[in-house]
């Protein structure tokens, strides 16, 4: 038997764009850029483009791990600054108060975050935002 969720999420609307921008800004776009410009990543990119000593092969797994660690560091170090904005977004999507969201058991809260990220409208937001930089 399937367990019912402790929340429901409505469809995302234009009003949800503003807290999302605030969260993204709080996480630090400039720091994301810096994560890709670290010496480790530059060396990995050089390796992928053939700028290594002959006979050496680039390690794609190591490159991916390096980039993922750099990005995770940026997110985890800045995420606490975005706590109120994340609660506000989730509150708006679920109809729950920010206080109720803060009191959710950790697994339920994490599932709510994942469910939000998996929403089609969430993905559409990032595709539309990416068009700004083209």
Coordinates of N, CA, C and O in Angstrom, one line a residue:
X1 N 0.8 -1.2 0.0 CA 0.0 0.0 0.0 C 0.9 1.2 0.0 O 1.9 1.3 0.7
X2 N 0.5 2.2 -0.8 CA 1.3 3.4 -0.9 C 1.0 4.5 0.2 O -0.2 4.7 0.4
X3 N 2.0 5.0 0.7 CA 1.8 6.0 1.8 C 1.5 7.4 1.2 O 2.1 7.8 0.2
X4 N 0.5 8.1 1.8 CA 0.1 9.4 1.3 C 1.2 10.4 1.7 O 1.7 10.3 2.8
X5 N 1.4 11.4 0.9 CA 2.3 12.5 1.2 C 1.7 13.4 2.2 O 0.5 13.6 2.2
X6 N 2.6 14.0 3.0 CA 2.1 15.0 4.0 C 1.8 16.4 3.4 O 1.5 17.3 4.1
X7 N 2.0 16.5 2.1 CA 1.8 17.8 1.4 C 1.3 17.5 0.0 O 1.5 16.4 -0.5
X8 N 0.8 18.5 -0.6 CA 0.5 18.6 -2.1 C 1.1 19.8 -2.6 O 1.1 20.9 -1.9
X9 N 1.6 19.8 -3.8 CA 2.2 21.0 -4.4 C 1.3 21.4 -5.6 O 1.0 20.6 -6.5
X10 N 1.0 22.7 -5.6 CA 0.2 23.2 -6.7 C 1.1 23.4 -7.9 O 2.3 23.4 -7.8
X11 N 0.5 23.7 -9.0 CA 1.3 24.1 -10.2 C 2.0 25.4 -10.0 O 1.4 26.3 -9.4
X12 N 3.2 25.5 -10.5 CA 3.9 26.8 -10.3 C 3.4 27.8 -11.3 O 3.0 27.6 -12.4
X13 N 3.4 29.1 -10.8 CA 2.9 30.2 -11.5 C 4.0 31.3 -11.6 O 5.1 31.2 -11.0
X14 N 3.6 32.4 -12.3 CA 4.6 33.5 -12.4 C 5.0 34.1 -11.1 O 6.2 34.5 -10.9
X15 N 4.2 34.1 -10.1 CA 4.5 34.6 -8.7 C 5.7 33.8 -8.1 O 6.4 34.3 -7.2
X16 N 5.8 32.5 -8.5 CA 6.9 31.7 -8.0 C 8.3 32.0 -8.5 O 9.3 31.6 -8.0
X17 N 8.3 32.8 -9.6 CA 9.6 33.1 -10.3 C 10.4 34.0 -9.3 O 11.6 33.8 -9.2
X18 N 9.8 34.9 -8.6 CA 10.5 35.9 -7.8 C 11.3 35.2 -6.6 O 12.4 35.5 -6.4
X19 N 10.6 34.4 -5.8 CA 11.4 33.7 -4.8 C 12.5 32.8 -5.4 O 13.5 32.6 -4.8
X20 N 12.2 32.2 -6.5 CA 13.2 31.3 -7.2 C 14.5 32.2 -7.5 O 15.6 31.7 -7.3
X21 N 14.3 33.4 -8.1 CA 15.4 34.2 -8.4 C 16.2 34.6 -7.2 O 17.4 34.7 -7.2
X22 N 15.4 34.9 -6.1 CA 16.1 35.3 -4.8 C 16.9 34.1 -4.3 O 18.0 34.3 -3.8
X23 N 16.4 32.9 -4.4 CA 17.2 31.7 -3.9 C 18.4 31.5 -4.8 O 19.5 31.3 -4.2
X24 N 18.3 31.6 -6.1 CA 19.4 31.4 -7.0 C 20.5 32.5 -6.7 O 21.7 32.2 -6.6
X25 N 20.0 33.7 -6.5 CA 20.9 34.8 -6.2 C 21.7 34.6 -4.9 O 22.9 34.8 -4.8
X26 N 20.9 34.1 -3.9 CA 21.5 33.8 -2.6 C 22.5 32.7 -2.6 O 23.5 32.7 -1.9
X27 N 22.3 31.7 -3.5 CA 23.3 30.6 -3.7 C 24.6 31.1 -4.3 O 25.6 30.7 -3.9
X28 N 24.5 32.1 -5.2 CA 25.7 32.7 -5.7 C 26.1 32.3 -7.1 O 26.9 31.4 -7.2
X29 N 25.5 33.0 -8.1 CA 25.8 32.7 -9.5 C 27.3 32.9 -9.8 O 28.0 32.1 -10.5
X30 N 27.9 34.0 -9.2 CA 29.3 34.3 -9.4 C 30.2 33.2 -8.8 O 31.2 32.8 -9.4
X31 N 29.7 32.6 -7.7 CA 30.5 31.5 -7.1 C 30.4 30.3 -7.9 O 31.3 29.5 -8.0
X32 N 29.3 30.0 -8.6 CA 29.1 28.9 -9.5 C 30.2 29.0 -10.6 O 30.9 28.1 -11.0
X33 N 30.3 30.2 -11.2 CA 31.2 30.5 -12.2 C 32.6 30.2 -11.7 O 33.4 29.5 -12.4
X34 N 32.9 30.7 -10.5 CA 34.3 30.4 -10.0 C 34.5 28.9 -9.8 O 35.7 28.5 -9.9
X35 N 33.5 28.2 -9.5 CA 33.6 26.7 -9.2 C 34.1 26.1 -10.5 O 34.9 25.1 -10.5
X36 N 33.7 26.6 -11.7 CA 34.1 26.0 -12.9 C 35.5 26.6 -13.4 O 36.1 26.0 -14.3
X37 N 36.0 27.6 -12.7 CA 37.2 28.2 -13.1 C 38.4 27.8 -12.2 O 39.5 28.4 -12.3
X38 N 38.2 26.9 -11.3 CA 39.2 26.5 -10.3 C 40.4 25.9 -11.1 O 40.2 25.4 -12.2
X39 N 41.5 25.8 -10.5 CA 42.7 25.2 -11.1 C 42.5 23.8 -11.4 O 42.9 23.3 -12.5
X40 N 41.8 23.0 -10.5 CA 41.5 21.6 -10.8 C 40.6 21.4 -12.0 O 40.9 20.6 -12.9
X41 N 39.6 22.3 -12.2 CA 38.7 22.2 -13.3 C 39.5 22.6 -14.6 O 39.3 21.9 -15.6
X42 N 40.2 23.7 -14.5 CA 41.0 24.1 -15.7 C 42.0 23.0 -16.2 O 42.1 22.7 -17.4
X43 N 42.6 22.3 -15.2 CA 43.5 21.2 -15.6 C 42.7 20.1 -16.2 O 43.2 19.4 -17.1
X44 N 41.5 19.8 -15.6 CA 40.7 18.7 -16.2 C 40.3 19.0 -17.6 O 40.3 18.2 -18.5
X45 N 39.9 20.3 -17.8 CA 39.5 20.7 -19.2 C 40.6 20.6 -20.1 O 40.5 20.1 -21.3
X46 N 41.8 21.0 -19.7 CA 43.0 20.9 -20.5 C 43.2 19.5 -20.9 O 43.6 19.1 -22.0
X47 N 43.0 18.6 -19.9 CA 43.2 17.2 -20.2 C 42.2 16.6 -21.2 O 42.6 15.8 -22.1
X48 N 41.0 17.1 -21.1 CA 40.0 16.6 -22.0 C 40.2 17.2 -23.5 O 39.8 16.5 -24.4
X49 N 40.9 18.3 -23.6 CA 41.1 18.9 -24.9 C 42.5 18.4 -25.5 O 42.9 19.0 -26.5
X50 N 43.1 17.5 -24.8 CA 44.4 17.0 -25.3 C 45.6 17.7 -24.9 O 46.7 17.4 -25.5
X51 N 45.6 18.6 -24.0 CA 46.7 19.3 -23.5 C 47.5 18.6 -22.4 O 47.9 19.2 -21.5
X52 N 47.6 17.3 -22.5 CA 48.3 16.5 -21.5 C 49.5 15.9 -22.2 O 49.7 15.9 -23.4
X53 N 50.4 15.4 -21.4 CA 51.5 14.7 -21.9 C 51.1 13.5 -22.7 O 50.1 12.8 -22.4
X54 N 51.8 13.1 -23.7 CA 51.4 12.0 -24.6 C 51.3 10.7 -23.8 O 52.1 10.5 -22.9
X55 N 50.3 9.9 -24.2 CA 50.1 8.7 -23.5 C 49.2 8.7 -22.3 O 48.7 7.7 -21.9
X56 N 49.0 9.9 -21.7 CA 48.1 10.0 -20.6 C 46.7 10.2 -21.1 O 46.4 11.0 -22.1
X57 N 45.7 9.6 -20.5 CA 44.3 9.7 -20.8 C 43.6 10.5 -19.8 O 43.8 10.3 -18.6
X58 N 42.7 11.4 -20.1 CA 42.0 12.2 -19.1 C 41.0 11.2 -18.4 O 40.5 10.3 -19.0
X59 N 40.8 11.5 -17.1 CA 40.0 10.7 -16.3 C 38.6 11.4 -16.1 O 38.5 12.3 -15.3
X60 N 37.7 11.0 -17.0 CA 36.4 11.7 -17.0 C 35.7 11.6 -15.7 O 35.0 12.6 -15.2
X61 N 35.8 10.5 -15.0 CA 35.1 10.4 -13.7 C 35.7 11.4 -12.7 O 35.0 12.0 -11.9
X62 N 37.0 11.5 -12.7 CA 37.7 12.4 -11.7 C 37.3 13.9 -12.1 O 37.1 14.7 -11.2
X63 N 37.2 14.2 -13.3 CA 36.8 15.5 -13.8 C 35.4 15.8 -13.3 O 35.1 16.8 -12.7
X64 N 34.5 14.8 -13.5 CA 33.1 15.0 -13.0 C 33.0 15.2 -11.5 O 32.2 16.0 -11.0
X65 N 33.8 14.4 -10.8 CA 33.8 14.5 -9.3 C 34.3 15.8 -8.9 O 33.7 16.4 -8.0
X66 N 35.4 16.3 -9.5 CA 35.9 17.6 -9.2 C 34.9 18.7 -9.4 O 34.7 19.6 -8.5
X67 N 34.2 18.7 -10.5 CA 33.2 19.7 -10.8 C 32.0 19.6 -9.8 O 31.6 20.6 -9.2
X68 N 31.6 18.4 -9.5 CA 30.5 18.2 -8.6 C 30.8 18.6 -7.2 O 30.0 19.3 -6.5
X69 N 32.0 18.4 -6.8 CA 32.5 18.8 -5.4 C 32.5 20.3 -5.3 O 32.1 20.9 -4.4
X70 N 33.0 21.0 -6.4 CA 33.1 22.4 -6.4 C 31.7 23.0 -6.4 O 31.4 24.0 -5.6
X71 N 30.7 22.5 -7.1 CA 29.4 23.0 -7.1 C 28.7 22.7 -5.8 O 28.0 23.6 -5.2
X72 N 28.9 21.5 -5.3 CA 28.3 21.2 -4.0 C 28.8 22.1 -2.9 O 28.0 22.6 -2.0
X73 N 30.1 22.5 -2.9 CA 30.6 23.4 -1.9 C 30.0 24.7 -2.0 O 29.6 25.3 -1.0
X74 N 29.7 25.2 -3.2 CA 29.1 26.5 -3.4 C 27.7 26.5 -2.8 O 27.2 27.3 -2.1
X75 N 26.9 25.4 -3.2 CA 25.5 25.3 -2.7 C 25.5 25.2 -1.2 O 24.7 25.9 -0.6
X76 N 26.2 24.2 -0.7 CA 26.1 24.0 0.7 C 26.6 25.1 1.6 O 26.1 25.4 2.7
X77 N 27.6 25.9 1.1 CA 28.1 27.0 1.9 C 27.1 28.2 1.9 O 27.1 29.0 2.8
X78 N 26.3 28.3 0.8 CA 25.4 29.4 0.7 C 23.9 29.1 1.0 O 23.1 30.0 1.2
X79 N 23.5 27.8 1.0 CA 22.1 27.5 1.2 C 21.5 28.0 2.5 O 20.4 28.4 2.5
X80 N 22.3 28.0 3.6 CA 21.6 28.5 4.8 C 21.2 30.0 4.7 O 20.2 30.4 5.3
X81 N 21.8 30.8 3.8 CA 21.4 32.2 3.6 C 20.0 32.2 2.9 O 19.3 33.2 3.0
X82 N 19.6 31.1 2.3 CA 18.4 31.1 1.5 C 17.2 30.4 2.2 O 16.2 30.2 1.7
X83 N 17.4 30.0 3.5 CA 16.5 29.2 4.2 C 15.1 29.9 4.2 O 14.1 29.2 3.8
X84 N 15.0 31.1 4.5 CA 13.6 31.8 4.6 C 13.0 31.8 3.2 O 11.8 31.7 3.1
X85 N 13.8 32.1 2.1 CA 13.3 32.1 0.8 C 12.8 30.7 0.3 O 11.8 30.6 -0.4
X86 N 13.5 29.7 0.7 CA 13.1 28.3 0.4 C 11.8 28.0 1.1 O 10.9 27.5 0.4
X87 N 11.7 28.3 2.3 CA 10.5 28.1 3.1 C 9.3 28.9 2.4 O 8.2 28.4 2.3
X88 N 9.6 30.1 2.0 CA 8.6 30.9 1.4 C 8.1 30.3 0.1 O 6.9 30.2 -0.2
X89 N 9.0 29.8 -0.8 CA 8.6 29.2 -2.0 C 7.8 27.9 -1.7 O 6.7 27.7 -2.3
X90 N 8.3 27.1 -0.8 CA 7.6 25.8 -0.5 C 6.2 26.1 0.1 O 5.3 25.4 -0.1
X91 N 6.2 27.1 0.9 CA 4.9 27.5 1.6 C 3.9 27.9 0.5 O 2.7 27.5 0.6
X92 N 4.3 28.7 -0.4 CA 3.5 29.1 -1.5 C 3.0 28.0 -2.4 O 1.8 28.0 -2.8
X93 N 3.8 27.0 -2.6 CA 3.5 25.9 -3.4 C 2.6 24.9 -2.7 O 1.8 24.2 -3.3
X94 N 2.7 24.8 -1.4 CA 2.0 23.7 -0.6 C 0.8 24.3 0.1 O -0.1 23.5 0.5
X95 N 0.7 25.6 0.4 CA -0.3 26.1 1.2 C -0.1 26.0 2.7 O -0.9 26.4 3.5
X96 N 1.1 25.4 3.0 CA 1.5 25.2 4.4 C 2.2 26.5 4.9 O 2.7 27.2 4.0
X97 N 2.2 26.8 6.1 CA 3.0 27.9 6.6 C 4.4 27.6 6.6 O 4.8 26.4 6.7
X98 N 5.3 28.7 6.6 CA 6.7 28.5 6.7 C 7.1 27.8 8.0 O 8.0 26.9 8.0
X99 N 6.4 28.1 9.0 CA 6.6 27.4 10.3 C 6.3 25.9 10.3 O 7.1 25.1 10.8
X100 N 5.2 25.6 9.6 CA 4.9 24.2 9.4 C 5.9 23.4 8.6 O 6.3 22.3 8.9
X101 N 6.4 24.1 7.6 CA 7.5 23.5 6.7 C 8.7 23.3 7.5 O 9.4 22.2 7.5
X102 N 9.1 24.3 8.4 CA 10.3 24.1 9.2 C 10.2 23.0 10.2 O 11.2 22.4 10.6
X103 N 9.0 22.7 10.6 CA 8.7 21.6 11.6 C 8.6 20.2 10.9 O 8.5 19.2 11.6
X104 N 8.6 20.1 9.6 CA 8.5 18.8 8.9 C 9.6 17.9 9.3 O 10.8 18.4 9.5
X105 N 9.4 16.6 9.4 CA 10.5 15.7 9.6 C 11.5 15.8 8.4 O 11.0 16.1 7.2
X106 N 12.7 15.7 8.6 CA 13.7 15.9 7.6 C 13.4 15.1 6.3 O 13.5 15.7 5.2
X107 N 13.1 13.8 6.4 CA 12.8 13.1 5.1 C 11.7 13.7 4.3 O 11.7 13.8 3.1
X108 N 10.6 14.1 5.0 CA 9.5 14.7 4.3 C 9.9 16.1 3.7 O 9.5 16.3 2.5
X109 N 10.6 16.9 4.4 CA 11.1 18.2 3.8 C 12.0 17.9 2.6 O 11.8 18.6 1.6
X110 N 12.9 17.0 2.7 CA 13.8 16.7 1.5 C 13.0 16.2 0.4 O 13.2 16.5 -0.8
X111 N 12.0 15.3 0.6 CA 11.1 14.9 -0.5 C 10.3 16.0 -1.1 O 10.1 16.1 -2.3
X112 N 9.9 17.0 -0.3 CA 9.2 18.2 -0.8 C 10.1 19.0 -1.7 O 9.7 19.4 -2.8
X113 N 11.4 19.2 -1.3 CA 12.3 19.9 -2.1 C 12.6 19.1 -3.4 O 12.5 19.7 -4.5
X114 N 12.8 17.8 -3.4 CA 13.0 17.0 -4.6 C 11.8 17.1 -5.5 O 11.9 17.3 -6.7
X115 N 10.6 16.9 -4.9 CA 9.4 17.0 -5.7 C 9.2 18.4 -6.4 O 8.8 18.4 -7.6
X116 N 9.6 19.4 -5.7 CA 9.6 20.8 -6.3 C 10.6 20.8 -7.5 O 10.2 21.3 -8.6
X117 N 11.8 20.4 -7.3 CA 12.8 20.4 -8.4 C 12.4 19.6 -9.6 O 12.7 19.9 -10.7
X118 N 11.6 18.5 -9.3 CA 11.2 17.6 -10.4 C 10.0 18.1 -11.2 O 9.7 17.6 -12.2
X119 N 9.4 19.1 -10.7 CA 8.2 19.7 -11.3 C 8.6 20.2 -12.7 O 9.6 20.8 -12.9
X120 N 7.7 19.9 -13.7 CA 8.0 20.3 -15.1 C 8.1 21.8 -15.2 O 9.0 22.3 -15.9
X121 N 7.3 22.6 -14.4 CA 7.4 24.0 -14.5 C 8.8 24.5 -13.9 O 9.3 25.5 -14.4
X122 N 9.3 23.8 -13.0 CA 10.6 24.2 -12.4 C 11.7 24.0 -13.5 O 12.5 24.9 -13.7
X123 N 11.6 22.9 -14.3 CA 12.6 22.7 -15.4 C 12.4 23.8 -16.4 O 13.3 24.3 -17.0
X124 N 11.1 24.1 -16.7 CA 10.8 25.1 -17.7 C 11.4 26.5 -17.3 O 11.8 27.2 -18.2
X125 N 11.3 26.8 -16.0 CA 11.9 28.0 -15.5 C 13.3 28.2 -15.9 O 13.8 29.2 -16.4
X126 N 14.1 27.1 -15.7 CA 15.5 27.1 -16.0 C 15.8 27.2 -17.4 O 16.8 27.8 -17.9
X127 N 15.0 26.5 -18.3 CA 15.2 26.6 -19.7 C 15.0 28.1 -20.2 O 15.7 28.6 -21.0
X128 N 13.9 28.7 -19.6 CA 13.6 30.1 -20.0 C 14.7 31.0 -19.5 O 15.1 31.9 -20.2
X129 N 15.1 30.8 -18.3 CA 16.2 31.7 -17.7 C 17.5 31.5 -18.5 O 18.2 32.5 -18.8
X130 N 17.8 30.3 -19.0 CA 19.0 30.1 -19.8 C 19.0 30.8 -21.1 O 20.0 31.3 -21.6
X131 N 17.8 31.1 -21.6 CA 17.6 31.8 -22.9 C 18.1 33.2 -22.7 O 18.5 33.9 -23.7
X132 N 18.1 33.8 -21.5 CA 18.5 35.1 -21.3 C 20.0 35.3 -21.6 O 20.5 36.4 -21.9
X133 N 20.8 34.2 -21.5 CA 22.2 34.3 -21.6 C 22.6 33.9 -23.0 O 23.8 33.8 -23.3
X134 N 21.7 33.6 -23.9 CA 22.1 33.3 -25.3 C 22.2 34.5 -26.2 O 21.6 35.5 -26.0

